[in-house]
GROMACS .gro file of C-alpha atoms in nm:
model
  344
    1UNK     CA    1  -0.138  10.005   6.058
    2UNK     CA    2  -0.186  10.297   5.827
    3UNK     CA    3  -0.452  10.581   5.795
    4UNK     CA    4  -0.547  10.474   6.161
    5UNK     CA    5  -0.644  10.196   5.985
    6UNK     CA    6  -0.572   9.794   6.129
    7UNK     CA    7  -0.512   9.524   5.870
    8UNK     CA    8  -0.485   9.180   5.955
    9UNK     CA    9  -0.401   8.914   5.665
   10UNK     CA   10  -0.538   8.567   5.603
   11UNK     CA   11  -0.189   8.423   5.663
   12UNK     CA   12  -0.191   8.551   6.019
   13UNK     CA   13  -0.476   8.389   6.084
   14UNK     CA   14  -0.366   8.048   5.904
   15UNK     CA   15  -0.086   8.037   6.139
   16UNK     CA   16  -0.276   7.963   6.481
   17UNK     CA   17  -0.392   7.636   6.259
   18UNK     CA   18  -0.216   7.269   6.398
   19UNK     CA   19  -0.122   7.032   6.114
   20UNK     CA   20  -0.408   6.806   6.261
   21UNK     CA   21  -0.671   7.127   6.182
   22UNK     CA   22  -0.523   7.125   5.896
   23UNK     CA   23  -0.586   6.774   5.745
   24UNK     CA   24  -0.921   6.778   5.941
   25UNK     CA   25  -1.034   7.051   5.717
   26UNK     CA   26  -0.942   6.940   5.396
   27UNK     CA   27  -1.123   6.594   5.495
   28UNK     CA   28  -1.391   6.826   5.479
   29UNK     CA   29  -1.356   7.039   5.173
   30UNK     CA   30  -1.317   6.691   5.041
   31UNK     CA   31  -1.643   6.533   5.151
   32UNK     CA   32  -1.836   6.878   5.048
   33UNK     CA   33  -1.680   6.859   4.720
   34UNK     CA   34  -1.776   6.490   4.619
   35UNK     CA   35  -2.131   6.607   4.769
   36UNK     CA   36  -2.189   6.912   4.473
   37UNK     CA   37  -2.122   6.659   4.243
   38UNK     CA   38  -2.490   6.582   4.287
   39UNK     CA   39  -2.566   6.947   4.292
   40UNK     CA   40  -2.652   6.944   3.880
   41UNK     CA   41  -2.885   6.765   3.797
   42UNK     CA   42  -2.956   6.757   4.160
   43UNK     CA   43  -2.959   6.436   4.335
   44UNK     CA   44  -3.169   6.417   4.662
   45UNK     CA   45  -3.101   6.089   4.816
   46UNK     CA   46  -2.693   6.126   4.749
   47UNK     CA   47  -2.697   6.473   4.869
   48UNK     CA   48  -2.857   6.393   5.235
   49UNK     CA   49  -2.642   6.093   5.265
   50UNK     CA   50  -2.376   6.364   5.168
   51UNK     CA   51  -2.464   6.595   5.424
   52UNK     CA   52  -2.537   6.305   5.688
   53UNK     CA   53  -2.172   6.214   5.662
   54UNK     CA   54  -2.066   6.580   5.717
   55UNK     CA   55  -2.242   6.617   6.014
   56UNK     CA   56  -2.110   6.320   6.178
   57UNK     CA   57  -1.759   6.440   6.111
   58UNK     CA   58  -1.761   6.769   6.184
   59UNK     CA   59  -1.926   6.640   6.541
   60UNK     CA   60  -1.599   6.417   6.555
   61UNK     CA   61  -1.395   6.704   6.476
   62UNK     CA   62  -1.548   6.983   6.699
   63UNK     CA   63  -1.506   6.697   7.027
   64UNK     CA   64  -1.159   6.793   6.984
   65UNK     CA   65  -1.233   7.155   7.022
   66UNK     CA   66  -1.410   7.208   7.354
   67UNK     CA   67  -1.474   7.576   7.325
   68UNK     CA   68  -1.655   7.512   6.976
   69UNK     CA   69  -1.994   7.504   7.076
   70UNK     CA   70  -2.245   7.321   6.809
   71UNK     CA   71  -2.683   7.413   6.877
   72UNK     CA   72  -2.722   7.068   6.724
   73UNK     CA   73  -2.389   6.905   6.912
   74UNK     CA   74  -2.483   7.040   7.250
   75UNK     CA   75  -2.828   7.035   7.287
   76UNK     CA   76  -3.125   6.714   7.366
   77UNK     CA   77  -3.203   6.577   7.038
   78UNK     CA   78  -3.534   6.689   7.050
   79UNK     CA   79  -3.417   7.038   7.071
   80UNK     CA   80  -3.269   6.977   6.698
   81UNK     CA   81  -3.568   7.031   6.437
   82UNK     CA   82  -3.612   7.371   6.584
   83UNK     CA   83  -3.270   7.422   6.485
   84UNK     CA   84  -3.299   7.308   6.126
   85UNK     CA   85  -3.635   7.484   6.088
   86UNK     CA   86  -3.496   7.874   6.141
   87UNK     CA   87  -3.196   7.745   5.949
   88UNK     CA   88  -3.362   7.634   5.680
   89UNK     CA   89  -3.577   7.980   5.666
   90UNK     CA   90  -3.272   8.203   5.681
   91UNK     CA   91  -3.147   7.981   5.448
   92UNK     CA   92  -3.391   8.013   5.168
   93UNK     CA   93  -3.384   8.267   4.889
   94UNK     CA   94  -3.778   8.317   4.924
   95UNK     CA   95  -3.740   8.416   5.300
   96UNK     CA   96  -3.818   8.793   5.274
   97UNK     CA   97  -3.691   9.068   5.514
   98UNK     CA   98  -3.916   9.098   5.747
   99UNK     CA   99  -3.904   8.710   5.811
  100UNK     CA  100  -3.581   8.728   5.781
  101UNK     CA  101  -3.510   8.923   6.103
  102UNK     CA  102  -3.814   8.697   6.261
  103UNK     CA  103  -3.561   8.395   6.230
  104UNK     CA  104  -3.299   8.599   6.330
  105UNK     CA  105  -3.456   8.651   6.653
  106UNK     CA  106  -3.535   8.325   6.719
  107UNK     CA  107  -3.201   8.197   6.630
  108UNK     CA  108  -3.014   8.416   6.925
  109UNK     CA  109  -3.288   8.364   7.144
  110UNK     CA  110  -3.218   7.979   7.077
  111UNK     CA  111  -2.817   8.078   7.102
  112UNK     CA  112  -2.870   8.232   7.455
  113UNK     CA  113  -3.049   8.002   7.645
  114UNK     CA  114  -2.721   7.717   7.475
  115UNK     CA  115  -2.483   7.943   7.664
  116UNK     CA  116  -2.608   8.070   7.993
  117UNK     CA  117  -2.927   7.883   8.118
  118UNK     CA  118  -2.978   7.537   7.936
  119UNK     CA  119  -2.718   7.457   8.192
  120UNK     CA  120  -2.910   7.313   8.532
  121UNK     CA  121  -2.807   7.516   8.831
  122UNK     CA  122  -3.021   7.526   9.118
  123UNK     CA  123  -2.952   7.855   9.203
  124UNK     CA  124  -3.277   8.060   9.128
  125UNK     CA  125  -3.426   8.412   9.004
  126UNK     CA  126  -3.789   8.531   8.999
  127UNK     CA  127  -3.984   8.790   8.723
  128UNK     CA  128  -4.238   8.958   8.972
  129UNK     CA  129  -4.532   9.079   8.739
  130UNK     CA  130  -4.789   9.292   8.806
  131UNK     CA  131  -5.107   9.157   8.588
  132UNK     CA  132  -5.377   9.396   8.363
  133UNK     CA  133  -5.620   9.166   8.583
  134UNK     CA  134  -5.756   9.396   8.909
  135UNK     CA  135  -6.063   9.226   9.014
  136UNK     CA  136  -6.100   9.193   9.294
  137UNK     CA  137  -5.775   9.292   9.345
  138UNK     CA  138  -5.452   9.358   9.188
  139UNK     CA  139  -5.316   9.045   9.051
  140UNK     CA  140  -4.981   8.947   9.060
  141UNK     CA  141  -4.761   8.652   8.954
  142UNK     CA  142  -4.435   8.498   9.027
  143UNK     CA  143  -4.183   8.285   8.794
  144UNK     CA  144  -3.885   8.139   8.831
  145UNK     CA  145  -3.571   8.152   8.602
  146UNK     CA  146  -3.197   8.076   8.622
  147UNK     CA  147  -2.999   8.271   8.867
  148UNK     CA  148  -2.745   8.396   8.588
  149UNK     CA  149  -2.621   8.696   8.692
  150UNK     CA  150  -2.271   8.626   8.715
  151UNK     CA  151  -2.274   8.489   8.365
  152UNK     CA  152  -2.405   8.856   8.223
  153UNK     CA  153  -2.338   9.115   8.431
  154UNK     CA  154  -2.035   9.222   8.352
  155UNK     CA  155  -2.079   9.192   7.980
  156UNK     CA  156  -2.026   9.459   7.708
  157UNK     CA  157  -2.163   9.395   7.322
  158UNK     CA  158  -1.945   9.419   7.048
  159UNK     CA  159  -2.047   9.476   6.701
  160UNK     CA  160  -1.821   9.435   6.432
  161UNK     CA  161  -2.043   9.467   6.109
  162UNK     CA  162  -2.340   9.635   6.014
  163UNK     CA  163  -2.521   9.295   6.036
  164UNK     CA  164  -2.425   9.228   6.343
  165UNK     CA  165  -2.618   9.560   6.483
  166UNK     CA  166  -2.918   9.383   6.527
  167UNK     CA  167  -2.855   9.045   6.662
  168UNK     CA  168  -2.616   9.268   6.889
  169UNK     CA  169  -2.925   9.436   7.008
  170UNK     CA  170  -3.096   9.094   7.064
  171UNK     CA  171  -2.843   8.966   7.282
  172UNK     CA  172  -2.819   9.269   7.453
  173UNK     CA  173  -3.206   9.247   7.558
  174UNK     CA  174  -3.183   8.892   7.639
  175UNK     CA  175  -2.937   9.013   7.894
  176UNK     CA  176  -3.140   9.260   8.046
  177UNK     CA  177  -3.439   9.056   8.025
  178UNK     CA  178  -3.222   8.766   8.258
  179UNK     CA  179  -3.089   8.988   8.444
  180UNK     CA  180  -3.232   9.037   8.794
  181UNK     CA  181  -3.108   9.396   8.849
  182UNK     CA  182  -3.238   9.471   8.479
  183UNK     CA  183  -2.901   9.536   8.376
  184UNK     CA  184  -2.796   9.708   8.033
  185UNK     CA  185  -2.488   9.619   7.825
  186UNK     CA  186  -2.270   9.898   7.760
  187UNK     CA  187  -2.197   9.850   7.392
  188UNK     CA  188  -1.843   9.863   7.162
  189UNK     CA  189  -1.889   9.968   6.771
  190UNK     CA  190  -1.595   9.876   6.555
  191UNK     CA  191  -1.622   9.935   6.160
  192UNK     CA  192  -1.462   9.635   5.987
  193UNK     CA  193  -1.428   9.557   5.626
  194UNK     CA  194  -1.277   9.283   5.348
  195UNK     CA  195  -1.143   9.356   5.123
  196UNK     CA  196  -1.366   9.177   4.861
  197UNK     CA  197  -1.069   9.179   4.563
  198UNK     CA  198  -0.870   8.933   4.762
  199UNK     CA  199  -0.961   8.526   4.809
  200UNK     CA  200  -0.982   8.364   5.083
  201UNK     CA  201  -0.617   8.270   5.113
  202UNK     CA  202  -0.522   8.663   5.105
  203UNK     CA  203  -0.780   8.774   5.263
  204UNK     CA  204  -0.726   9.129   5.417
  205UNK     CA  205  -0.958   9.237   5.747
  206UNK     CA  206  -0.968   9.631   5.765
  207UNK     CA  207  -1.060   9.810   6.106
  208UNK     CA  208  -1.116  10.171   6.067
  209UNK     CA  209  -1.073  10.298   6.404
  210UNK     CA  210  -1.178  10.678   6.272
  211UNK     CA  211  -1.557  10.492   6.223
  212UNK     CA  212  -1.545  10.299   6.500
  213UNK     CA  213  -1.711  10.385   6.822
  214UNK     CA  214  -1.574  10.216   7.199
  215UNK     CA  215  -1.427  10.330   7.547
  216UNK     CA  216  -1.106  10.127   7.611
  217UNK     CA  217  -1.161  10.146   7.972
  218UNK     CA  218  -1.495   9.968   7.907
  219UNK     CA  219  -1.340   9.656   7.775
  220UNK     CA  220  -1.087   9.586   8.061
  221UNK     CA  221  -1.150   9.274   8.252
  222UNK     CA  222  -1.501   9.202   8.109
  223UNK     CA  223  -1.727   9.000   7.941
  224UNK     CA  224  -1.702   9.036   7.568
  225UNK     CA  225  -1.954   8.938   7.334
  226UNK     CA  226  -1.962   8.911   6.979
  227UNK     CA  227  -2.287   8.850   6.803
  228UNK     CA  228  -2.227   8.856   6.422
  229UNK     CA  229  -2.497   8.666   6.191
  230UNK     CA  230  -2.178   8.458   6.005
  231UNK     CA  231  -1.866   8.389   6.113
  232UNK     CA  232  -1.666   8.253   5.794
  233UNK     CA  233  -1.280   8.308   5.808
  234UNK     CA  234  -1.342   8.475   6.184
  235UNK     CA  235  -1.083   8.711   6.104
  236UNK     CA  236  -1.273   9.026   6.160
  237UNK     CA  237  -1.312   8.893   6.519
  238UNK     CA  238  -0.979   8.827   6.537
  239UNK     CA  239  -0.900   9.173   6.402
  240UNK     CA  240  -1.048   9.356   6.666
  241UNK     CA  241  -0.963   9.149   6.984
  242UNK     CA  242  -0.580   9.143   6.884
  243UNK     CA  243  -0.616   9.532   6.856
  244UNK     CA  244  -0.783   9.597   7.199
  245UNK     CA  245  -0.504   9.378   7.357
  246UNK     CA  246  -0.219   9.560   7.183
  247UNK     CA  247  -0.322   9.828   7.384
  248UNK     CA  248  -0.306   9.693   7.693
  249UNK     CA  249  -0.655   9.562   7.712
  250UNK     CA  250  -0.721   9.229   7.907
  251UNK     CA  251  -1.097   9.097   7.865
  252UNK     CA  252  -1.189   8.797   8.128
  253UNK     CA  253  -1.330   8.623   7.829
  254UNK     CA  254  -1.477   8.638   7.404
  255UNK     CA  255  -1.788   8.501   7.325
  256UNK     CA  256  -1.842   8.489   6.940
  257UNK     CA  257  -2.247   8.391   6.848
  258UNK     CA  258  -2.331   8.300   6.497
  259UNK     CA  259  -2.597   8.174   6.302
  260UNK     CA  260  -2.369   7.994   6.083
  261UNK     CA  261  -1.987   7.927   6.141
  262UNK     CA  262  -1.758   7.730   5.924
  263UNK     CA  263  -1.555   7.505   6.114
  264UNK     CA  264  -1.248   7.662   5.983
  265UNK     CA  265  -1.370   7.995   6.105
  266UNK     CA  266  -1.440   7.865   6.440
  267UNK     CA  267  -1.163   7.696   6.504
  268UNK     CA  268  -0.944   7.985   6.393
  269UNK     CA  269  -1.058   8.218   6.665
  270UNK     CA  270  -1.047   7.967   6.930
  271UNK     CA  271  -0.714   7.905   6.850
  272UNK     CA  272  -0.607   8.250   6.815
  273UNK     CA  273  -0.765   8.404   7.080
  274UNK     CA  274  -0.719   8.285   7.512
  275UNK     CA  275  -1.039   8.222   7.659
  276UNK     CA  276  -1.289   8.260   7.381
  277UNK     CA  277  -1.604   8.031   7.264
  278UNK     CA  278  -1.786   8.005   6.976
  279UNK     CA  279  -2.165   7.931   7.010
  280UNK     CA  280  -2.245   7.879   6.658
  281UNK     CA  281  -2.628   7.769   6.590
  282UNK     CA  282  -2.522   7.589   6.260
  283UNK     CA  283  -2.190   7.436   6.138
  284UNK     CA  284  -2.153   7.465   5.763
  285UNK     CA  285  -1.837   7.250   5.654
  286UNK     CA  286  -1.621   7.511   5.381
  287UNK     CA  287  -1.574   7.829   5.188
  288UNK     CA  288  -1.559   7.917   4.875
  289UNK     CA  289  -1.251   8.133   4.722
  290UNK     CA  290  -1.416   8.417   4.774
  291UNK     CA  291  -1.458   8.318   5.171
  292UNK     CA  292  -1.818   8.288   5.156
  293UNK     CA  293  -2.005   8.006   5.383
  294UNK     CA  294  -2.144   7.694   5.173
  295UNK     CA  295  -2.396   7.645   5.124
  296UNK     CA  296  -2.428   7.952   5.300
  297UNK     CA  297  -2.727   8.211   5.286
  298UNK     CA  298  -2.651   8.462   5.122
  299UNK     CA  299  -2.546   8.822   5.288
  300UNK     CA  300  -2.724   8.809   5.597
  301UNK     CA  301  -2.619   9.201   5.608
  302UNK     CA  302  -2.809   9.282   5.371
  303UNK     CA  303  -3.098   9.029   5.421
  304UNK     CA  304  -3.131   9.236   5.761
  305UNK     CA  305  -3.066   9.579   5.712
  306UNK     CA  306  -3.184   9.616   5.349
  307UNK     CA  307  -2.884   9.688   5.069
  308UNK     CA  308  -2.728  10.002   5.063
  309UNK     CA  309  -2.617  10.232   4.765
  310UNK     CA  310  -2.281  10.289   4.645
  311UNK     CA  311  -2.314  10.667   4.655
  312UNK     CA  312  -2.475  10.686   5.027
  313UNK     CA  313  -2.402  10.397   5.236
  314UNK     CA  314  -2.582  10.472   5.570
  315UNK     CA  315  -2.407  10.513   5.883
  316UNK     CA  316  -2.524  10.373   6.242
  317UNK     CA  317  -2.751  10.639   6.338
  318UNK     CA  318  -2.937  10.590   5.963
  319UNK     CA  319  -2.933  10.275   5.971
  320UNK     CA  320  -3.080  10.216   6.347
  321UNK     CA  321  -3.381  10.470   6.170
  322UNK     CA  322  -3.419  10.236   5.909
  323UNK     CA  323  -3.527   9.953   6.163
  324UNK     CA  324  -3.821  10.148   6.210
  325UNK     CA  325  -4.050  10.215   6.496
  326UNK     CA  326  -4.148   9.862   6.602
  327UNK     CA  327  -3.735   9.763   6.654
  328UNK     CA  328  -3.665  10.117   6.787
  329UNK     CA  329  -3.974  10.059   7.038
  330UNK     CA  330  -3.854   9.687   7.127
  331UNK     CA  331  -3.467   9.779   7.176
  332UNK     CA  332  -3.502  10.133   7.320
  333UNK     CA  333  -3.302  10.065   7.598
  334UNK     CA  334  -3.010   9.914   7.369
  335UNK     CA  335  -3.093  10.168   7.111
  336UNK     CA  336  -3.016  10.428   7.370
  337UNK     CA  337  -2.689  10.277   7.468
  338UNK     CA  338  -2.522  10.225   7.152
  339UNK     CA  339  -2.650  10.617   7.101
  340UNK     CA  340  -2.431  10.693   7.422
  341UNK     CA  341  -2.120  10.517   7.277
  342UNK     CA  342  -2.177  10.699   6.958
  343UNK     CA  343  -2.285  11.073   6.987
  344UNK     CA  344  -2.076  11.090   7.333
   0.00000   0.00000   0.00000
């Protein structure tokens, strides 16, 4: 710790790893390897059997790992081309922004229902609506949804990363929206960096706690949930949660949701960290040496938010303006809470 700055290191992370998570990833780096041999001139036929073959073993792999939860692993088969659709459209380089953060949507949408109410229970809730129809009299209608309250309600959001803001925010409304008291996530802002001149095998993860924006008090015995777009090496997550426990913090439980996980990432963090489970949309098998996901898509950070300058790189309050007045009007509430945490 220096500057009241916290640095974790890649080797820290390397050491929750078993010898068995060990040889099961380079099985993988292995297969994915032999794969982008068919990458130039590109191959179709040998690159889905390549891919087929991943899949099945990274399915094998994450049965081992029961809090590494898989879209495509854990959900009815027919929930699965949904899946690969908004995958595929995040993934491309001709997705724009604005679609972009339409997929992104969908994809935590799809994310919450795996975690709290895919789940039968026959405990119930009901949305009481009051319709625009008044003739002859006020309309009204009822519907039914999972009773989840005990799942949510004692949840705070955590964001990590400027790209994490928004599918924060999403969570964060899916919440409320489940939520039969309506209720509001208090929210946790921590500003965490790599340090982009180091590979992945010295990685360095940077918390600046002067940037960062969170109650301690607020964390204690609750919910925490992590909603950050990738999760490749997961040390920023790891970062932060070893931090809030050095100081005497004890969270019931960590929920990390990605779009895209490696498995190395994912199984770091439930390794490292007691009670924590990653809901990961999509499982992409490796990293490069630069610790970016392959195949990837790109820097969903900037995808979302828009790229900033060197000179002027925005801070939270800029950058929530930036959304613009159609985010701002559908995240108010959250928009409002994460001002709380930040202006005091």
């Amino acid at each position: 710790m220096s500057d009241n700055k916290i640095i974790l290191k890649a080797e820290d992370l390397d050491g929750y790893l078993t010898q068995e998570d060990m040889n099961d990833l380079a099985t993988l780096d292995k297969m994915f390897k032999e794969t982008m041999k068919s990458f130039e001139p590109v191959d179709e036929e040998k690159i889905v059997e390549g891919y087929d073959k991943m899949g099945k073993e990274m399915q094998k792999i994450c049965s081992k790992h029961p809090n590494i939860k898989v879209y495509s692993f854990e959900t009815e088969e027919g929930a699965h081309a949904e899946a690969s659709h908004v995958i595929s459209k995040l993934r491309d380089v001709n997705t724009d922004h604005q679609e972009f953060m339409y997929y992104s949507q969908r994809a935590y949408e799809m994310l919450f229902r795996m975690a709290y109410t895919d789940k039968h229970t026959d405990k119930k809730s009901h949305i009481f609506v009051k319709t625009p129809v008044n003739f002859p009299v006020q309309n009204y209608a009822v519907h039914k949804i999972p009773d989840v309250d005990e799942k949510i309600e004692n949840t705070v959001m955590c964001v990590m990363l400027r790209g994490a803001l928004l599918p924060s925010m999403i969570m964060s409304k899916e919440i409320q929206e489940y939520s039969s008291h309506g209720y509001k996530t208090p929210f946790a802002l921590f500003k965490i960096s790599r340090n982009d001149t180091k590979s992945e095998a010295d990685m360095e993860y940077i918390m600046d706690l002067n940037k960062s924006f969170f109650d301690l008090k607020e964390l204690d015995g609750k919910d925490l949930i992590f909603a950050d777009p990738m999760n490749a090496t997961g040390g920023s997550l790891v970062t932060v949660v070893k931090y809030i426990q050095s100081q005497g913090i004890k969270p019931k439980s960590i929920s990390f949701f990605n779009t895209i996980s490696t498995l190395k990432g994912s199984i770091r963090v439930t390794r490292a960290l007691e009670n924590c489970t990653c809901y990961t949309l999509w499982m992409d098998p490796i990293m490069n040496e630069k610790a970016y996901i392959m195949p990837g898509l790109g820097d969903a950070g900037d995808r979302l938010n828009g790229c900033d300058t060197k000179d002027s790189p925005r801070n939270i309050i800029q950058l929530i303006a930036d959304y613009g007045h159609n985010i701002s009007g559908l995240y108010r509430n959250q928009l409002y809470e994460i001002e709380k945490v930040v202006l005091g």
